[in-house]
Amino acid sequence: MSKIPPMSAVRAFEAAARHLSFTRAAEELSMTQAAVSYQIRLLEDRIGAPLFVRLPREVRLTGAGRQLAPKVTEAIDLLGAAFSEIADKTEHHLHISVLPTVVSSWLGQRLASFQTAHPNISIRVHMSTELVDFKRDAVDLAVRSGAGDWPGNDVFPLFPLDYVPVCTPSFLEKHQLKEPADVLRVRRFGNASWWRRWMIETGVEPPASNGTELIFDVQAMDVATILADHGIAIAVSTFLMDELKSGRLIRPFEHVVRDGRAYWLVYPQSTRRQKKIQAFRDWVVAEADASNAMLATVMEVSRSLHPGGSASALTKPE
């Protein structure tokens, strides 16, 4: 390796030998003519032989220069091809780390539209709740929940972490859930801390236990359980949109907990110019905006069906 000259000198020589002009080499490399001349002089000093004959209005290759030039050009082309191959593979493979609930309840059903719009980008989705180290992990982007304060990264809010209790119309009718305290009489599924906060905000004394020993880490499983009429669940509003819209699930009570946190798209600032990052960012933010707009309508309709927090005026599921 000690015999390999500085790359800046090699590139200056290769460009000057190809153009037979220090001026044109300087233009190609975005350098001054004096800088090109200096780099070539360093190279000549390094190998101990002149590479150019410098004439008043032109330069010519010496015997050593003619011997070296094609080999240097070939070597630079090989290097360029190697880096291009890696860059192409990197640019066309997108690795995303996403919370399991986001995949199962929102992102998974939408990814096909991204692949249709960007057929040259293959996607690998890794479901995880662990923190992501972009320097260590083979991950391009992540979707996480929190306050969005991750220094050194670009962060884009997708949707708020707001949550509500839901159940099926038949479960509501069977158990006569009319007041917030009525949830204490039935099996409850979902995050215990969410239930506690919802109860406190609605004036209900939280019990010592959540009311069930069956605990899932994925909200979609809570929803699947209550769709079978096994109880009432608390979940993020965005992940309930399809069920609320179809009438399979309903909101027995009007109160929504405004958590103040959100789900975010996160990626390192150092990769913000990559085309695949920009493409996915623009797409997923647009999808989230559309979901937020639709959710506002769904929640408004749902609120109108439950005047004053009552469950007296309900519609049958379609």
mmCIF file of C-alpha atoms in Angstrom:
data_model
loop_
_atom_site.group_PDB
_atom_site.id
_atom_site.type_symbol
_atom_site.label_atom_id
_atom_site.label_comp_id
_atom_site.label_asym_id
_atom_site.label_seq_id
_atom_site.Cartn_x
_atom_site.Cartn_y
_atom_site.Cartn_z
ATOM 1 C CA MET A 1 0.000 0.000 0.000
ATOM 2 C CA SER A 2 2.973 2.350 0.600
ATOM 3 C CA LYS A 3 3.665 2.335 -3.153
ATOM 4 C CA ILE A 4 0.210 3.607 -4.047
ATOM 5 C CA PRO A 5 0.247 7.410 -4.546
ATOM 6 C CA PRO A 6 -2.486 9.692 -3.218
ATOM 7 C CA MET A 7 -5.736 9.219 -5.141
ATOM 8 C CA SER A 8 -5.999 12.944 -5.864
ATOM 9 C CA ALA A 9 -2.691 12.808 -7.752
ATOM 10 C CA VAL A 10 -3.696 9.654 -9.633
ATOM 11 C CA ARG A 11 -7.008 11.204 -10.732
ATOM 12 C CA ALA A 12 -5.274 14.392 -11.877
ATOM 13 C CA PHE A 13 -2.794 12.398 -13.952
ATOM 14 C CA GLU A 14 -5.479 10.190 -15.500
ATOM 15 C CA ALA A 15 -7.636 13.145 -16.558
ATOM 16 C CA ALA A 16 -4.670 15.118 -17.917
ATOM 17 C CA ALA A 17 -3.376 12.079 -19.827
ATOM 18 C CA ARG A 18 -6.803 11.439 -21.334
ATOM 19 C CA HIS A 19 -7.322 15.050 -22.416
ATOM 20 C CA LEU A 20 -3.632 15.870 -23.000
ATOM 21 C CA SER A 21 -4.480 19.116 -21.280
ATOM 22 C CA PHE A 22 -4.069 20.345 -17.720
ATOM 23 C CA THR A 23 -6.778 22.943 -18.347
ATOM 24 C CA ARG A 24 -9.436 20.434 -19.434
ATOM 25 C CA ALA A 25 -8.440 18.067 -16.617
ATOM 26 C CA ALA A 26 -8.944 20.909 -14.155
ATOM 27 C CA GLU A 27 -12.405 21.629 -15.571
ATOM 28 C CA GLU A 28 -13.416 17.959 -15.286
ATOM 29 C CA LEU A 29 -12.190 17.638 -11.718
ATOM 30 C CA SER A 30 -13.445 21.062 -10.589
ATOM 31 C CA MET A 31 -9.911 22.104 -9.710
ATOM 32 C CA THR A 32 -7.626 24.918 -10.823
ATOM 33 C CA GLN A 33 -4.997 24.296 -13.486
ATOM 34 C CA ALA A 34 -2.330 25.068 -10.909
ATOM 35 C CA ALA A 35 -3.762 22.402 -8.573
ATOM 36 C CA VAL A 36 -3.711 19.794 -11.348
ATOM 37 C CA SER A 37 -0.126 20.692 -12.175
ATOM 38 C CA TYR A 38 0.822 20.448 -8.501
ATOM 39 C CA GLN A 39 -0.782 17.024 -8.099
ATOM 40 C CA ILE A 40 0.982 15.685 -11.184
ATOM 41 C CA ARG A 41 4.291 17.086 -9.944
ATOM 42 C CA LEU A 42 3.768 15.218 -6.674
ATOM 43 C CA LEU A 43 3.155 12.028 -8.633
ATOM 44 C CA GLU A 44 6.284 12.510 -10.718
ATOM 45 C CA ASP A 45 8.332 13.089 -7.589
ATOM 46 C CA ARG A 46 6.810 9.975 -6.062
ATOM 47 C CA ILE A 47 7.721 7.645 -8.944
ATOM 48 C CA GLY A 48 10.973 9.440 -9.814
ATOM 49 C CA ALA A 49 10.235 10.049 -13.492
ATOM 50 C CA PRO A 50 8.509 12.780 -15.587
ATOM 51 C CA LEU A 51 5.104 11.846 -16.985
ATOM 52 C CA PHE A 52 4.538 14.852 -19.249
ATOM 53 C CA VAL A 53 6.633 16.967 -21.565
ATOM 54 C CA ARG A 54 5.449 20.498 -20.849
ATOM 55 C CA LEU A 55 5.456 22.683 -23.977
ATOM 56 C CA PRO A 56 4.353 26.344 -24.226
ATOM 57 C CA ARG A 57 0.832 25.555 -25.487
ATOM 58 C CA GLU A 58 0.451 21.843 -24.906
ATOM 59 C CA VAL A 59 1.577 18.819 -22.930
ATOM 60 C CA ARG A 60 2.627 15.421 -24.182
ATOM 61 C CA LEU A 61 3.068 12.115 -22.405
ATOM 62 C CA THR A 62 6.561 10.828 -21.868
ATOM 63 C CA GLY A 63 7.413 7.155 -22.339
ATOM 64 C CA ALA A 64 6.641 6.507 -18.677
ATOM 65 C CA GLY A 65 3.397 8.476 -18.997
ATOM 66 C CA ARG A 66 2.292 6.444 -22.044
ATOM 67 C CA GLN A 67 3.045 3.212 -20.187
ATOM 68 C CA LEU A 68 1.165 4.281 -17.074
ATOM 69 C CA ALA A 69 -1.880 6.064 -18.504
ATOM 70 C CA PRO A 70 -3.949 3.102 -19.842
ATOM 71 C CA LYS A 71 -3.351 1.063 -16.684
ATOM 72 C CA VAL A 72 -4.401 3.946 -14.460
ATOM 73 C CA THR A 73 -7.544 4.520 -16.540
ATOM 74 C CA GLU A 74 -8.411 0.826 -16.319
ATOM 75 C CA ALA A 75 -7.877 0.819 -12.564
ATOM 76 C CA ILE A 76 -10.081 3.886 -12.047
ATOM 77 C CA ASP A 77 -12.793 2.346 -14.231
ATOM 78 C CA LEU A 78 -12.681 -0.835 -12.144
ATOM 79 C CA LEU A 79 -12.961 1.160 -8.942
ATOM 80 C CA GLY A 80 -15.857 3.142 -10.342
ATOM 81 C CA ALA A 81 -17.668 -0.014 -11.429
ATOM 82 C CA ALA A 82 -17.188 -1.610 -8.005
ATOM 83 C CA PHE A 83 -18.574 1.381 -6.133
ATOM 84 C CA SER A 84 -21.443 1.777 -8.618
ATOM 85 C CA GLU A 85 -22.435 -1.844 -8.148
ATOM 86 C CA ILE A 86 -22.612 -1.446 -4.378
ATOM 87 C CA ALA A 87 -24.396 1.898 -4.677
ATOM 88 C CA ASP A 88 -26.995 0.418 -7.035
ATOM 89 C CA LYS A 89 -27.695 -2.452 -4.665
ATOM 90 C CA THR A 90 -27.972 -0.078 -1.730
ATOM 91 C CA GLU A 91 -30.229 2.335 -3.614
ATOM 92 C CA HIS A 92 -32.658 -0.411 -4.616
ATOM 93 C CA HIS A 93 -33.011 -2.148 -1.250
ATOM 94 C CA LEU A 94 -34.953 -0.475 1.563
ATOM 95 C CA HIS A 95 -34.800 -1.923 5.069
ATOM 96 C CA ILE A 96 -37.460 -0.615 7.463
ATOM 97 C CA SER A 97 -37.807 -1.282 11.193
ATOM 98 C CA VAL A 98 -41.429 -0.845 12.246
ATOM 99 C CA LEU A 99 -43.429 -1.415 15.403
ATOM 100 C CA PRO A 100 -45.481 -4.648 15.033
ATOM 101 C CA THR A 101 -48.795 -2.858 15.573
ATOM 102 C CA VAL A 102 -48.028 -0.301 12.863
ATOM 103 C CA VAL A 103 -47.313 -3.098 10.381
ATOM 104 C CA SER A 104 -50.309 -5.256 11.231
ATOM 105 C CA SER A 105 -52.847 -2.464 11.592
ATOM 106 C CA TRP A 106 -51.744 0.207 9.143
ATOM 107 C CA LEU A 107 -48.565 -0.033 7.080
ATOM 108 C CA GLY A 108 -48.772 -3.624 5.879
ATOM 109 C CA GLN A 109 -51.946 -3.121 3.876
ATOM 110 C CA ARG A 110 -50.509 -0.038 2.181
ATOM 111 C CA LEU A 111 -47.022 -1.172 1.161
ATOM 112 C CA ALA A 112 -48.242 -2.711 -2.088
ATOM 113 C CA SER A 113 -49.101 0.741 -3.403
ATOM 114 C CA PHE A 114 -45.539 1.934 -2.703
ATOM 115 C CA GLN A 115 -44.083 -1.050 -4.548
ATOM 116 C CA THR A 116 -46.400 -0.391 -7.473
ATOM 117 C CA ALA A 117 -45.180 3.204 -7.657
ATOM 118 C CA HIS A 118 -41.520 2.186 -7.126
ATOM 119 C CA PRO A 119 -41.059 -1.300 -8.626
ATOM 120 C CA ASN A 120 -37.262 -0.888 -8.626
ATOM 121 C CA ILE A 121 -37.119 -0.710 -4.813
ATOM 122 C CA SER A 122 -37.373 -3.944 -2.860
ATOM 123 C CA ILE A 123 -38.558 -3.631 0.735
ATOM 124 C CA ARG A 124 -37.602 -5.623 3.786
ATOM 125 C CA VAL A 125 -39.737 -4.966 6.859
ATOM 126 C CA HIS A 126 -38.378 -5.880 10.272
ATOM 127 C CA MET A 127 -40.926 -5.757 13.090
ATOM 128 C CA SER A 128 -39.381 -4.649 16.353
ATOM 129 C CA THR A 129 -40.005 -2.529 19.419
ATOM 130 C CA GLU A 130 -36.292 -2.195 20.199
ATOM 131 C CA LEU A 131 -34.337 1.022 19.769
ATOM 132 C CA VAL A 132 -32.571 1.315 16.411
ATOM 133 C CA ASP A 133 -28.885 2.124 16.065
ATOM 134 C CA PHE A 134 -28.586 3.272 12.458
ATOM 135 C CA LYS A 135 -24.794 3.054 12.619
ATOM 136 C CA ARG A 136 -24.875 -0.565 13.760
ATOM 137 C CA ASP A 137 -28.106 -2.044 12.390
ATOM 138 C CA ALA A 138 -28.811 -2.699 8.729
ATOM 139 C CA VAL A 139 -31.808 -0.362 8.791
ATOM 140 C CA ASP A 140 -32.570 2.606 6.529
ATOM 141 C CA LEU A 141 -35.682 3.968 8.245
ATOM 142 C CA ALA A 142 -37.706 3.263 11.360
ATOM 143 C CA VAL A 143 -41.228 3.962 12.609
ATOM 144 C CA ARG A 144 -41.347 4.525 16.360
ATOM 145 C CA SER A 145 -43.617 6.172 18.898
ATOM 146 C CA GLY A 146 -42.607 8.887 21.299
ATOM 147 C CA ALA A 147 -41.992 12.601 21.521
ATOM 148 C CA GLY A 148 -39.861 12.709 18.361
ATOM 149 C CA ASP A 149 -36.738 13.977 20.112
ATOM 150 C CA TRP A 150 -34.027 11.877 18.463
ATOM 151 C CA PRO A 151 -30.992 14.102 17.756
ATOM 152 C CA GLY A 152 -29.054 13.471 14.566
ATOM 153 C CA ASN A 153 -32.101 12.138 12.752
ATOM 154 C CA ASP A 154 -34.815 13.537 10.526
ATOM 155 C CA VAL A 155 -38.220 12.877 12.081
ATOM 156 C CA PHE A 156 -41.649 13.233 10.493
ATOM 157 C CA PRO A 157 -44.904 12.812 12.463
ATOM 158 C CA LEU A 158 -47.260 10.252 10.947
ATOM 159 C CA PHE A 159 -50.257 10.171 13.285
ATOM 160 C CA PRO A 160 -50.985 10.968 16.937
ATOM 161 C CA LEU A 161 -50.889 8.391 19.708
ATOM 162 C CA ASP A 162 -54.508 8.991 20.741
ATOM 163 C CA TYR A 163 -56.529 6.067 22.086
ATOM 164 C CA VAL A 164 -60.142 5.109 22.824
ATOM 165 C CA PRO A 165 -62.112 2.126 24.167
ATOM 166 C CA VAL A 166 -64.011 0.095 21.551
ATOM 167 C CA CYS A 167 -66.175 -3.014 21.416
ATOM 168 C CA THR A 168 -68.669 -4.709 19.141
ATOM 169 C CA PRO A 169 -72.298 -3.522 18.986
ATOM 170 C CA SER A 170 -73.458 -6.902 20.299
ATOM 171 C CA PHE A 171 -71.103 -6.740 23.267
ATOM 172 C CA LEU A 172 -72.323 -3.248 24.076
ATOM 173 C CA GLU A 173 -75.940 -4.345 23.931
ATOM 174 C CA LYS A 174 -75.326 -7.449 26.027
ATOM 175 C CA HIS A 175 -73.411 -5.669 28.787
ATOM 176 C CA GLN A 176 -75.229 -2.326 28.739
ATOM 177 C CA LEU A 177 -72.154 -0.095 28.816
ATOM 178 C CA LYS A 178 -73.713 3.305 29.445
ATOM 179 C CA GLU A 179 -71.313 5.048 31.817
ATOM 180 C CA PRO A 180 -67.477 5.011 31.858
ATOM 181 C CA ALA A 181 -67.521 3.102 35.180
ATOM 182 C CA ASP A 182 -69.329 0.245 33.440
ATOM 183 C CA VAL A 183 -66.049 -0.889 31.879
ATOM 184 C CA LEU A 184 -65.080 -2.156 35.347
ATOM 185 C CA ARG A 185 -67.714 -4.907 34.977
ATOM 186 C CA VAL A 186 -66.251 -6.463 31.826
ATOM 187 C CA ARG A 187 -62.977 -7.897 30.570
ATOM 188 C CA ARG A 188 -60.642 -5.237 29.324
ATOM 189 C CA PHE A 189 -57.848 -5.661 26.794
ATOM 190 C CA GLY A 190 -55.039 -3.329 25.857
ATOM 191 C CA ASN A 191 -52.347 -1.278 27.527
ATOM 192 C CA ALA A 192 -53.032 -1.070 31.296
ATOM 193 C CA SER A 193 -51.528 2.418 31.582
ATOM 194 C CA TRP A 194 -53.806 3.630 28.776
ATOM 195 C CA TRP A 195 -56.849 2.253 30.582
ATOM 196 C CA ARG A 196 -55.713 3.896 33.806
ATOM 197 C CA ARG A 197 -55.329 7.299 32.164
ATOM 198 C CA TRP A 198 -58.663 7.006 30.327
ATOM 199 C CA MET A 199 -60.442 6.115 33.575
ATOM 200 C CA ILE A 200 -58.844 8.970 35.483
ATOM 201 C CA GLU A 201 -59.808 11.448 32.770
ATOM 202 C CA THR A 202 -63.408 10.175 32.791
ATOM 203 C CA GLY A 203 -63.704 10.254 36.600
ATOM 204 C CA VAL A 204 -63.419 6.512 37.208
ATOM 205 C CA GLU A 205 -61.290 5.087 40.033
ATOM 206 C CA PRO A 206 -58.834 2.679 38.338
ATOM 207 C CA PRO A 207 -58.770 -0.837 39.817
ATOM 208 C CA ALA A 208 -55.602 -2.559 40.966
ATOM 209 C CA SER A 209 -55.817 -5.016 38.056
ATOM 210 C CA ASN A 210 -56.525 -4.412 34.378
ATOM 211 C CA GLY A 211 -59.267 -7.026 34.480
ATOM 212 C CA THR A 212 -57.635 -9.720 32.348
ATOM 213 C CA GLU A 213 -54.498 -11.830 32.440
ATOM 214 C CA LEU A 214 -54.453 -12.187 28.669
ATOM 215 C CA ILE A 215 -51.958 -9.569 27.466
ATOM 216 C CA PHE A 216 -50.855 -8.996 23.867
ATOM 217 C CA ASP A 217 -47.950 -6.877 22.659
ATOM 218 C CA VAL A 218 -49.753 -6.090 19.387
ATOM 219 C CA GLN A 219 -52.916 -4.013 19.344
ATOM 220 C CA ALA A 220 -54.237 -5.998 16.380
ATOM 221 C CA MET A 221 -54.531 -9.038 18.655
ATOM 222 C CA ASP A 222 -56.553 -7.038 21.163
ATOM 223 C CA VAL A 223 -58.850 -5.949 18.359
ATOM 224 C CA ALA A 224 -59.186 -9.496 17.018
ATOM 225 C CA THR A 225 -60.107 -10.701 20.503
ATOM 226 C CA ILE A 226 -62.875 -8.195 21.053
ATOM 227 C CA LEU A 227 -64.231 -8.738 17.544
ATOM 228 C CA ALA A 228 -65.084 -12.192 18.884
ATOM 229 C CA ASP A 229 -67.091 -10.500 21.664
ATOM 230 C CA HIS A 230 -64.644 -11.384 24.430
ATOM 231 C CA GLY A 231 -64.433 -7.909 25.935
ATOM 232 C CA ILE A 232 -63.642 -4.252 25.362
ATOM 233 C CA ALA A 233 -60.231 -2.941 24.246
ATOM 234 C CA ILE A 234 -58.423 0.358 24.267
ATOM 235 C CA ALA A 235 -56.352 1.111 21.174
ATOM 236 C CA VAL A 236 -54.928 3.889 19.021
ATOM 237 C CA SER A 237 -57.687 5.546 17.004
ATOM 238 C CA THR A 238 -55.813 5.316 13.693
ATOM 239 C CA PHE A 239 -55.554 1.537 13.983
ATOM 240 C CA LEU A 240 -59.320 1.231 14.511
ATOM 241 C CA MET A 241 -60.385 3.229 11.481
ATOM 242 C CA ASP A 242 -61.485 0.353 9.238
ATOM 243 C CA GLU A 243 -63.435 -1.370 12.010
ATOM 244 C CA LEU A 244 -65.131 1.872 13.091
ATOM 245 C CA LYS A 245 -65.940 2.808 9.515
ATOM 246 C CA SER A 246 -67.516 -0.575 8.779
ATOM 247 C CA GLY A 247 -69.427 -0.673 12.070
ATOM 248 C CA ARG A 248 -67.773 -3.882 13.282
ATOM 249 C CA LEU A 249 -66.534 -1.902 16.277
ATOM 250 C CA ILE A 250 -68.077 1.090 17.983
ATOM 251 C CA ARG A 251 -67.078 3.639 20.604
ATOM 252 C CA PRO A 252 -69.265 3.206 23.692
ATOM 253 C CA PHE A 253 -67.952 6.499 25.093
ATOM 254 C CA GLU A 254 -66.969 9.775 23.496
ATOM 255 C CA HIS A 255 -63.803 10.547 25.455
ATOM 256 C CA VAL A 256 -60.507 10.207 23.548
ATOM 257 C CA VAL A 257 -57.192 10.367 25.384
ATOM 258 C CA ARG A 258 -54.929 12.911 23.685
ATOM 259 C CA ASP A 259 -51.599 11.415 24.609
ATOM 260 C CA GLY A 260 -49.428 14.197 23.192
ATOM 261 C CA ARG A 261 -47.006 11.729 21.654
ATOM 262 C CA ALA A 262 -47.065 10.397 18.104
ATOM 263 C CA TYR A 263 -45.795 7.776 15.679
ATOM 264 C CA TRP A 264 -42.814 9.028 13.700
ATOM 265 C CA LEU A 265 -40.813 8.170 10.618
ATOM 266 C CA VAL A 266 -37.132 8.361 11.576
ATOM 267 C CA TYR A 267 -33.911 8.136 9.574
ATOM 268 C CA PRO A 268 -30.367 9.529 9.873
ATOM 269 C CA GLN A 269 -29.792 13.056 8.600
ATOM 270 C CA SER A 270 -26.775 11.723 6.701
ATOM 271 C CA THR A 271 -29.035 9.689 4.366
ATOM 272 C CA ARG A 272 -31.683 12.330 3.670
ATOM 273 C CA ARG A 273 -30.483 12.819 0.077
ATOM 274 C CA GLN A 274 -30.810 9.159 -0.903
ATOM 275 C CA LYS A 275 -33.555 8.769 -3.494
ATOM 276 C CA LYS A 276 -35.052 5.681 -1.873
ATOM 277 C CA ILE A 277 -35.292 7.520 1.464
ATOM 278 C CA GLN A 278 -36.955 10.515 -0.154
ATOM 279 C CA ALA A 279 -39.363 8.298 -2.098
ATOM 280 C CA PHE A 280 -40.523 6.360 0.961
ATOM 281 C CA ARG A 281 -40.686 9.475 3.145
ATOM 282 C CA ASP A 282 -42.880 11.366 0.686
ATOM 283 C CA TRP A 283 -45.121 8.333 0.185
ATOM 284 C CA VAL A 284 -45.629 7.363 3.830
ATOM 285 C CA VAL A 285 -46.202 10.971 4.972
ATOM 286 C CA ALA A 286 -48.859 11.375 2.262
ATOM 287 C CA GLU A 287 -50.503 8.101 3.351
ATOM 288 C CA ALA A 288 -50.514 9.256 6.962
ATOM 289 C CA ASP A 289 -52.020 12.622 6.022
ATOM 290 C CA ALA A 290 -54.807 10.825 4.144
ATOM 291 C CA SER A 291 -55.434 8.542 7.134
ATOM 292 C CA ASN A 292 -55.570 11.479 9.522
ATOM 293 C CA ALA A 293 -58.099 13.270 7.341
ATOM 294 C CA MET A 294 -60.270 10.166 7.043
ATOM 295 C CA LEU A 295 -60.006 9.410 10.753
ATOM 296 C CA ALA A 296 -61.283 12.879 11.614
ATOM 297 C CA THR A 297 -64.423 12.147 9.589
ATOM 298 C CA VAL A 298 -64.872 8.671 11.057
ATOM 299 C CA MET A 299 -64.489 9.939 14.609
ATOM 300 C CA GLU A 300 -66.919 12.784 13.965
ATOM 301 C CA VAL A 301 -69.536 10.371 12.649
ATOM 302 C CA SER A 302 -68.855 8.062 15.577
ATOM 303 C CA ARG A 303 -69.288 10.965 17.996
ATOM 304 C CA SER A 304 -72.633 11.891 16.442
ATOM 305 C CA LEU A 305 -73.864 8.343 17.066
ATOM 306 C CA HIS A 306 -73.172 8.664 20.774
ATOM 307 C CA PRO A 307 -74.609 12.005 21.925
ATOM 308 C CA GLY A 308 -73.340 13.023 25.340
ATOM 309 C CA GLY A 309 -71.238 9.887 25.630
ATOM 310 C CA SER A 310 -74.349 7.697 25.626
ATOM 311 C CA ALA A 311 -74.577 4.422 23.744
ATOM 312 C CA SER A 312 -78.278 4.796 23.089
ATOM 313 C CA ALA A 313 -78.117 5.661 19.386
ATOM 314 C CA LEU A 314 -76.189 3.072 17.416
ATOM 315 C CA THR A 315 -76.207 1.765 13.893
ATOM 316 C CA LYS A 316 -76.003 -1.859 12.904
ATOM 317 C CA PRO A 317 -72.768 -2.959 11.248
ATOM 318 C CA GLU A 318 -72.943 -3.273 7.488
#
